[in-house]
Amino acid sequence: MAFLTLTACAPTAPAAAPAAGNGGDSGNGGGTATGQPAAGGDGGGADCTKASKVTIGSDGSISPEDLSLQRGAFIFVTNKSDKTFKLVDSPDAGLVTSVLGRKEKQVVQFPKAGKFTVSAGDAEMHVTVSGDSGCGTPEPTLTIKDGYAFSPAKLEVAATANFTVVNKSGAAHGILCDPDPGGNGDNTRLEKGETQILAFDKPGAYTCHSVQHPDAEVAITVHGK
């Protein structure tokens, strides 16, 4: 997957979010994707391949500090620091559990309207969500279960279509795919309890497995758009 090494599931940032890619040597990667995945849902003609670019700087600051989005829109977060941060939303904005490792990149969706504070450590970003982007929640969901197995064991997705991966195994997992969707050997890491939005850029047949538990595999067939 271009993310997950699964392909990096990440909508490209509007005026410039680079394709998702894992630059950290810690094994965390929001994606190694090389494309512009589209969010799930019919969207009604909405452009769901765009995401607003957000950066956690080397000093732990968040930029921009204020952001306006439509409900269902995405942000593309790049952690340029050497620290790990958990994104915390207040009040509940409906965000998936996101932990960004050092140098990691991830995509996060805002499914609820309202005014929210998103913090990473001591830094805060104020987000106003209104209207409706027309972008539905990415599907289907791939789950890493107790016993370190993927469910389902076989998955079919459309190229560039966002889908979610949930780690319910109780342990962190790095995920590698063969062939390598991003072509750079990166892997995506999901902490226990974490959910990430992913996508594959190129059609094909991929076998993805846990770095920690190689017997845990999922076969992913990616169809053309």
PDB file of C-alpha atoms in Angstrom:
ATOM      1  CA  MET A   1       0.000   0.000   0.000  1.00  0.00           C
ATOM      2  CA  ALA A   2       1.538   2.904  -0.742  1.00  0.00           C
ATOM      3  CA  PHE A   3       0.885   3.343   2.884  1.00  0.00           C
ATOM      4  CA  LEU A   4       1.617   0.622   4.744  1.00  0.00           C
ATOM      5  CA  THR A   5       3.927   0.668   3.358  1.00  0.00           C
ATOM      6  CA  LEU A   6       0.703  -0.050   3.141  1.00  0.00           C
ATOM      7  CA  THR A   7       0.410   2.630   0.958  1.00  0.00           C
ATOM      8  CA  ALA A   8       0.464   5.663   2.515  1.00  0.00           C
ATOM      9  CA  CYS A   9      -2.898   6.517   2.785  1.00  0.00           C
ATOM     10  CA  ALA A  10      -3.007  10.007   2.567  1.00  0.00           C
ATOM     11  CA  PRO A  11      -4.870  12.470   0.588  1.00  0.00           C
ATOM     12  CA  THR A  12      -2.476  14.901  -0.860  1.00  0.00           C
ATOM     13  CA  ALA A  13      -2.401  18.193   0.812  1.00  0.00           C
ATOM     14  CA  PRO A  14      -4.039  20.978  -0.940  1.00  0.00           C
ATOM     15  CA  ALA A  15      -1.417  23.055  -2.077  1.00  0.00           C
ATOM     16  CA  ALA A  16       1.173  20.782  -1.146  1.00  0.00           C
ATOM     17  CA  ALA A  17       1.177  18.008   1.152  1.00  0.00           C
ATOM     18  CA  PRO A  18       3.746  15.590  -0.088  1.00  0.00           C
ATOM     19  CA  ALA A  19       2.628  12.077  -0.680  1.00  0.00           C
ATOM     20  CA  ALA A  20       2.607  10.264   2.587  1.00  0.00           C
ATOM     21  CA  GLY A  21       5.857   8.634   3.394  1.00  0.00           C
ATOM     22  CA  ASN A  22       7.619   7.316   6.442  1.00  0.00           C
ATOM     23  CA  GLY A  23      10.838   9.107   7.034  1.00  0.00           C
ATOM     24  CA  GLY A  24      11.511   7.896  10.538  1.00  0.00           C
ATOM     25  CA  ASP A  25      14.037   5.284  11.429  1.00  0.00           C
ATOM     26  CA  SER A  26      11.832   4.254  14.309  1.00  0.00           C
ATOM     27  CA  GLY A  27       9.678   2.280  11.891  1.00  0.00           C
ATOM     28  CA  ASN A  28       6.671   4.555  12.291  1.00  0.00           C
ATOM     29  CA  GLY A  29       5.157   5.688   9.105  1.00  0.00           C
ATOM     30  CA  GLY A  30       1.836   7.145   8.282  1.00  0.00           C
ATOM     31  CA  GLY A  31       2.496   5.890   4.883  1.00  0.00           C
ATOM     32  CA  THR A  32       4.889   5.351   2.166  1.00  0.00           C
ATOM     33  CA  ALA A  33       2.324   6.047  -0.363  1.00  0.00           C
ATOM     34  CA  THR A  34       3.233   7.783  -3.501  1.00  0.00           C
ATOM     35  CA  GLY A  35      -0.154   8.974  -4.626  1.00  0.00           C
ATOM     36  CA  GLN A  36      -3.305  10.860  -3.839  1.00  0.00           C
ATOM     37  CA  PRO A  37      -5.839   8.529  -2.314  1.00  0.00           C
ATOM     38  CA  ALA A  38      -9.495   9.430  -2.367  1.00  0.00           C
ATOM     39  CA  ALA A  39     -11.681   9.174   0.689  1.00  0.00           C
ATOM     40  CA  GLY A  40     -14.427   6.600   0.918  1.00  0.00           C
ATOM     41  CA  GLY A  41     -18.020   7.464   0.128  1.00  0.00           C
ATOM     42  CA  ASP A  42     -19.493   8.649  -3.117  1.00  0.00           C
ATOM     43  CA  GLY A  43     -18.674  12.240  -2.180  1.00  0.00           C
ATOM     44  CA  GLY A  44     -21.239  13.653  -4.554  1.00  0.00           C
ATOM     45  CA  GLY A  45     -18.511  15.049  -6.740  1.00  0.00           C
ATOM     46  CA  ALA A  46     -16.499  16.295  -3.754  1.00  0.00           C
ATOM     47  CA  ASP A  47     -12.731  16.321  -4.076  1.00  0.00           C
ATOM     48  CA  CYS A  48     -11.725  13.926  -1.318  1.00  0.00           C
ATOM     49  CA  THR A  49      -8.119  13.605  -2.436  1.00  0.00           C
ATOM     50  CA  LYS A  50      -7.095  16.835  -0.732  1.00  0.00           C
ATOM     51  CA  ALA A  51      -5.843  17.336   2.813  1.00  0.00           C
ATOM     52  CA  SER A  52      -4.747  20.434   4.707  1.00  0.00           C
ATOM     53  CA  LYS A  53      -1.074  20.353   5.608  1.00  0.00           C
ATOM     54  CA  VAL A  54      -0.188  20.435   9.318  1.00  0.00           C
ATOM     55  CA  THR A  55       3.354  20.280  10.701  1.00  0.00           C
ATOM     56  CA  ILE A  56       4.741  19.431  14.120  1.00  0.00           C
ATOM     57  CA  GLY A  57       8.071  21.246  14.069  1.00  0.00           C
ATOM     58  CA  SER A  58      11.409  20.102  15.430  1.00  0.00           C
ATOM     59  CA  ASP A  59      10.663  22.171  18.544  1.00  0.00           C
ATOM     60  CA  GLY A  60       7.282  20.487  19.065  1.00  0.00           C
ATOM     61  CA  SER A  61       5.208  23.427  17.822  1.00  0.00           C
ATOM     62  CA  ILE A  62       2.157  22.955  15.581  1.00  0.00           C
ATOM     63  CA  SER A  63       1.669  24.918  12.382  1.00  0.00           C
ATOM     64  CA  PRO A  64      -0.769  26.349  11.512  1.00  0.00           C
ATOM     65  CA  GLU A  65      -2.179  27.236  14.929  1.00  0.00           C
ATOM     66  CA  ASP A  66      -5.635  27.951  13.463  1.00  0.00           C
ATOM     67  CA  LEU A  67      -7.355  25.943  10.755  1.00  0.00           C
ATOM     68  CA  SER A  68     -10.820  25.939   9.158  1.00  0.00           C
ATOM     69  CA  LEU A  69     -12.190  22.765   7.537  1.00  0.00           C
ATOM     70  CA  GLN A  70     -15.418  21.294   6.247  1.00  0.00           C
ATOM     71  CA  ARG A  71     -16.854  18.292   8.047  1.00  0.00           C
ATOM     72  CA  GLY A  72     -15.356  15.089   6.654  1.00  0.00           C
ATOM     73  CA  ALA A  73     -12.195  16.834   5.464  1.00  0.00           C
ATOM     74  CA  PHE A  74      -8.675  15.558   6.102  1.00  0.00           C
ATOM     75  CA  ILE A  75      -5.441  16.952   7.503  1.00  0.00           C
ATOM     76  CA  PHE A  76      -2.013  15.619   6.517  1.00  0.00           C
ATOM     77  CA  VAL A  77       0.208  15.736   9.620  1.00  0.00           C
ATOM     78  CA  THR A  78       4.002  15.584   9.424  1.00  0.00           C
ATOM     79  CA  ASN A  79       5.991  15.141  12.621  1.00  0.00           C
ATOM     80  CA  LYS A  80       9.390  16.715  12.010  1.00  0.00           C
ATOM     81  CA  SER A  81      10.533  16.301  15.592  1.00  0.00           C
ATOM     82  CA  ASP A  82      12.442  13.467  17.256  1.00  0.00           C
ATOM     83  CA  LYS A  83       9.631  12.870  19.744  1.00  0.00           C
ATOM     84  CA  THR A  84       6.472  10.765  19.626  1.00  0.00           C
ATOM     85  CA  PHE A  85       3.164  12.618  19.947  1.00  0.00           C
ATOM     86  CA  LYS A  86      -0.416  11.487  20.471  1.00  0.00           C
ATOM     87  CA  LEU A  87      -3.006  13.781  18.900  1.00  0.00           C
ATOM     88  CA  VAL A  88      -5.628  14.666  21.523  1.00  0.00           C
ATOM     89  CA  ASP A  89      -8.880  16.405  20.544  1.00  0.00           C
ATOM     90  CA  SER A  90     -11.059  18.450  22.898  1.00  0.00           C
ATOM     91  CA  PRO A  91     -14.016  18.227  22.840  1.00  0.00           C
ATOM     92  CA  ASP A  92     -14.321  14.912  20.999  1.00  0.00           C
ATOM     93  CA  ALA A  93     -13.969  15.657  17.272  1.00  0.00           C
ATOM     94  CA  GLY A  94     -14.405  12.024  16.274  1.00  0.00           C
ATOM     95  CA  LEU A  95     -10.732  11.616  15.366  1.00  0.00           C
ATOM     96  CA  VAL A  96      -9.225   8.159  15.156  1.00  0.00           C
ATOM     97  CA  THR A  97      -6.530   7.391  17.709  1.00  0.00           C
ATOM     98  CA  SER A  98      -3.362   8.787  16.147  1.00  0.00           C
ATOM     99  CA  VAL A  99       0.155   8.433  17.508  1.00  0.00           C
ATOM    100  CA  LEU A 100       2.885  10.046  15.417  1.00  0.00           C
ATOM    101  CA  GLY A 101       6.361   8.643  15.880  1.00  0.00           C
ATOM    102  CA  ARG A 102       9.520  10.573  15.098  1.00  0.00           C
ATOM    103  CA  LYS A 103       9.543  11.853  11.516  1.00  0.00           C
ATOM    104  CA  GLU A 104       6.213  10.091  10.849  1.00  0.00           C
ATOM    105  CA  LYS A 105       3.401  11.301   8.565  1.00  0.00           C
ATOM    106  CA  GLN A 106      -0.295  10.524   8.909  1.00  0.00           C
ATOM    107  CA  VAL A 107      -3.694  11.504   7.565  1.00  0.00           C
ATOM    108  CA  VAL A 108      -6.518  12.355   9.986  1.00  0.00           C
ATOM    109  CA  GLN A 109     -10.192  12.992   9.173  1.00  0.00           C
ATOM    110  CA  PHE A 110     -12.600  15.345  11.001  1.00  0.00           C
ATOM    111  CA  PRO A 111     -16.077  13.714  10.912  1.00  0.00           C
ATOM    112  CA  LYS A 112     -17.780  16.169  13.298  1.00  0.00           C
ATOM    113  CA  ALA A 113     -18.646  19.862  13.004  1.00  0.00           C
ATOM    114  CA  GLY A 114     -17.703  22.327  15.759  1.00  0.00           C
ATOM    115  CA  LYS A 115     -14.747  24.108  17.300  1.00  0.00           C
ATOM    116  CA  PHE A 116     -11.961  21.888  18.579  1.00  0.00           C
ATOM    117  CA  THR A 117      -8.528  22.073  20.147  1.00  0.00           C
ATOM    118  CA  VAL A 118      -6.083  19.466  18.893  1.00  0.00           C
ATOM    119  CA  SER A 119      -2.968  19.099  21.006  1.00  0.00           C
ATOM    120  CA  ALA A 120       0.327  17.304  20.544  1.00  0.00           C
ATOM    121  CA  GLY A 121       2.251  17.467  23.775  1.00  0.00           C
ATOM    122  CA  ASP A 122       2.188  21.094  24.964  1.00  0.00           C
ATOM    123  CA  ALA A 123       1.388  22.520  21.510  1.00  0.00           C
ATOM    124  CA  GLU A 124      -2.169  23.267  20.393  1.00  0.00           C
ATOM    125  CA  MET A 125      -4.022  23.875  17.146  1.00  0.00           C
ATOM    126  CA  HIS A 126      -7.519  25.381  17.007  1.00  0.00           C
ATOM    127  CA  VAL A 127      -9.732  23.811  14.346  1.00  0.00           C
ATOM    128  CA  THR A 128     -13.127  25.078  13.193  1.00  0.00           C
ATOM    129  CA  VAL A 129     -15.161  22.452  11.306  1.00  0.00           C
ATOM    130  CA  SER A 130     -18.351  23.449   9.508  1.00  0.00           C
ATOM    131  CA  GLY A 131     -20.494  22.513   6.514  1.00  0.00           C
ATOM    132  CA  ASP A 132     -19.923  19.209   4.767  1.00  0.00           C
ATOM    133  CA  SER A 133     -17.059  18.224   2.477  1.00  0.00           C
ATOM    134  CA  GLY A 134     -19.027  15.321   1.030  1.00  0.00           C
ATOM    135  CA  CYS A 135     -16.235  12.907   1.990  1.00  0.00           C
ATOM    136  CA  GLY A 136     -17.463   9.796   3.759  1.00  0.00           C
ATOM    137  CA  THR A 137     -15.627   7.689   6.311  1.00  0.00           C
ATOM    138  CA  PRO A 138     -12.998   5.496   4.631  1.00  0.00           C
ATOM    139  CA  GLU A 139     -13.921   1.833   4.277  1.00  0.00           C
ATOM    140  CA  PRO A 140     -13.424  -1.053   4.554  1.00  0.00           C
ATOM    141  CA  THR A 141     -11.691  -1.588   7.901  1.00  0.00           C
ATOM    142  CA  LEU A 142      -8.777  -3.967   8.333  1.00  0.00           C
ATOM    143  CA  THR A 143      -8.239  -5.110  11.920  1.00  0.00           C
ATOM    144  CA  ILE A 144      -5.176  -6.553  13.644  1.00  0.00           C
ATOM    145  CA  LYS A 145      -6.739  -8.815  16.277  1.00  0.00           C
ATOM    146  CA  ASP A 146      -5.609 -10.521  19.469  1.00  0.00           C
ATOM    147  CA  GLY A 147      -3.389 -13.420  18.516  1.00  0.00           C
ATOM    148  CA  TYR A 148      -1.729 -11.165  15.935  1.00  0.00           C
ATOM    149  CA  ALA A 149      -3.930 -12.004  12.959  1.00  0.00           C
ATOM    150  CA  PHE A 150      -5.425  -9.746  10.302  1.00  0.00           C
ATOM    151  CA  SER A 151      -9.172  -9.693   9.783  1.00  0.00           C
ATOM    152  CA  PRO A 152     -10.211 -10.157   7.080  1.00  0.00           C
ATOM    153  CA  ALA A 153      -7.284 -12.207   5.756  1.00  0.00           C
ATOM    154  CA  LYS A 154      -8.120 -11.036   2.235  1.00  0.00           C
ATOM    155  CA  LEU A 155      -9.096  -7.513   1.274  1.00  0.00           C
ATOM    156  CA  GLU A 156     -10.045  -5.809  -1.995  1.00  0.00           C
ATOM    157  CA  VAL A 157      -9.755  -2.035  -2.393  1.00  0.00           C
ATOM    158  CA  ALA A 158      -9.676   0.465  -5.225  1.00  0.00           C
ATOM    159  CA  ALA A 159      -6.416   2.227  -6.049  1.00  0.00           C
ATOM    160  CA  THR A 160      -6.136   5.539  -4.155  1.00  0.00           C
ATOM    161  CA  ALA A 161      -9.286   4.768  -2.108  1.00  0.00           C
ATOM    162  CA  ASN A 162      -8.790   5.452   1.596  1.00  0.00           C
ATOM    163  CA  PHE A 163      -9.508   2.682   4.087  1.00  0.00           C
ATOM    164  CA  THR A 164      -8.855   2.255   7.793  1.00  0.00           C
ATOM    165  CA  VAL A 165      -6.558  -0.083   9.677  1.00  0.00           C
ATOM    166  CA  VAL A 166      -7.243  -0.668  13.375  1.00  0.00           C
ATOM    167  CA  ASN A 167      -4.773  -2.301  15.772  1.00  0.00           C
ATOM    168  CA  LYS A 168      -6.714  -4.184  18.465  1.00  0.00           C
ATOM    169  CA  SER A 169      -3.980  -6.704  19.202  1.00  0.00           C
ATOM    170  CA  GLY A 170      -2.626  -5.079  22.368  1.00  0.00           C
ATOM    171  CA  ALA A 171       0.858  -4.624  20.899  1.00  0.00           C
ATOM    172  CA  ALA A 172       2.517  -2.313  18.378  1.00  0.00           C
ATOM    173  CA  HIS A 173       2.994  -3.593  14.816  1.00  0.00           C
ATOM    174  CA  GLY A 174       5.111  -2.468  11.910  1.00  0.00           C
ATOM    175  CA  ILE A 175       3.626  -3.528   8.574  1.00  0.00           C
ATOM    176  CA  LEU A 176       5.564  -4.398   5.425  1.00  0.00           C
ATOM    177  CA  CYS A 177       4.163  -5.301   2.007  1.00  0.00           C
ATOM    178  CA  ASP A 178       5.501  -7.333  -0.908  1.00  0.00           C
ATOM    179  CA  PRO A 179       5.881  -5.948  -3.467  1.00  0.00           C
ATOM    180  CA  ASP A 180       6.838  -2.657  -1.832  1.00  0.00           C
ATOM    181  CA  PRO A 181       4.095  -0.155  -2.796  1.00  0.00           C
ATOM    182  CA  GLY A 182       6.228   2.890  -2.080  1.00  0.00           C
ATOM    183  CA  GLY A 183       9.400   1.435  -3.564  1.00  0.00           C
ATOM    184  CA  ASN A 184      11.494   2.689  -0.639  1.00  0.00           C
ATOM    185  CA  GLY A 185      11.365  -0.081   1.953  1.00  0.00           C
ATOM    186  CA  ASP A 186       9.482   1.997   4.514  1.00  0.00           C
ATOM    187  CA  ASN A 187       6.999   0.410   6.883  1.00  0.00           C
ATOM    188  CA  THR A 188       3.990   1.755   8.730  1.00  0.00           C
ATOM    189  CA  ARG A 189       3.749   1.335  12.488  1.00  0.00           C
ATOM    190  CA  LEU A 190       0.492   1.128  14.408  1.00  0.00           C
ATOM    191  CA  GLU A 191       0.649   1.478  18.177  1.00  0.00           C
ATOM    192  CA  LYS A 192      -1.767  -0.650  20.223  1.00  0.00           C
ATOM    193  CA  GLY A 193      -5.261   0.782  19.943  1.00  0.00           C
ATOM    194  CA  GLU A 194      -4.264   3.045  17.056  1.00  0.00           C
ATOM    195  CA  THR A 195      -6.246   3.551  13.848  1.00  0.00           C
ATOM    196  CA  GLN A 196      -4.733   4.878  10.632  1.00  0.00           C
ATOM    197  CA  ILE A 197      -6.212   5.900   7.287  1.00  0.00           C
ATOM    198  CA  LEU A 198      -4.381   4.279   4.398  1.00  0.00           C
ATOM    199  CA  ALA A 199      -4.512   3.762   0.641  1.00  0.00           C
ATOM    200  CA  PHE A 200      -2.657   2.004  -2.172  1.00  0.00           C
ATOM    201  CA  ASP A 201      -1.525   4.052  -5.093  1.00  0.00           C
ATOM    202  CA  LYS A 202      -1.024   1.304  -7.676  1.00  0.00           C
ATOM    203  CA  PRO A 203      -3.244  -1.631  -8.725  1.00  0.00           C
ATOM    204  CA  GLY A 204      -1.828  -5.077  -8.040  1.00  0.00           C
ATOM    205  CA  ALA A 205      -1.705  -7.993  -5.614  1.00  0.00           C
ATOM    206  CA  TYR A 206       0.113  -7.363  -2.329  1.00  0.00           C
ATOM    207  CA  THR A 207       0.955  -9.540   0.655  1.00  0.00           C
ATOM    208  CA  CYS A 208       1.408  -7.534   3.854  1.00  0.00           C
ATOM    209  CA  HIS A 209       2.641  -8.852   7.183  1.00  0.00           C
ATOM    210  CA  SER A 210       3.534  -7.741  10.687  1.00  0.00           C
ATOM    211  CA  VAL A 211       7.239  -7.106  11.229  1.00  0.00           C
ATOM    212  CA  GLN A 212       6.959  -8.447  14.776  1.00  0.00           C
ATOM    213  CA  HIS A 213       4.831 -11.461  13.808  1.00  0.00           C
ATOM    214  CA  PRO A 214       5.617 -12.444  10.186  1.00  0.00           C
ATOM    215  CA  ASP A 215       2.981 -15.208  10.222  1.00  0.00           C
ATOM    216  CA  ALA A 216       0.306 -12.539  10.529  1.00  0.00           C
ATOM    217  CA  GLU A 217      -0.485 -11.770   6.881  1.00  0.00           C
ATOM    218  CA  VAL A 218      -3.172 -10.136   4.791  1.00  0.00           C
ATOM    219  CA  ALA A 219      -3.571 -10.455   1.019  1.00  0.00           C
ATOM    220  CA  ILE A 220      -4.676  -7.150  -0.503  1.00  0.00           C
ATOM    221  CA  THR A 221      -5.919  -6.883  -4.078  1.00  0.00           C
ATOM    222  CA  VAL A 222      -5.898  -3.331  -5.413  1.00  0.00           C
ATOM    223  CA  HIS A 223      -8.103  -2.674  -8.423  1.00  0.00           C
ATOM    224  CA  GLY A 224      -7.739   0.190 -10.882  1.00  0.00           C
ATOM    225  CA  LYS A 225      -9.780   3.334 -10.331  1.00  0.00           C
TER     226      LYS A 225
END
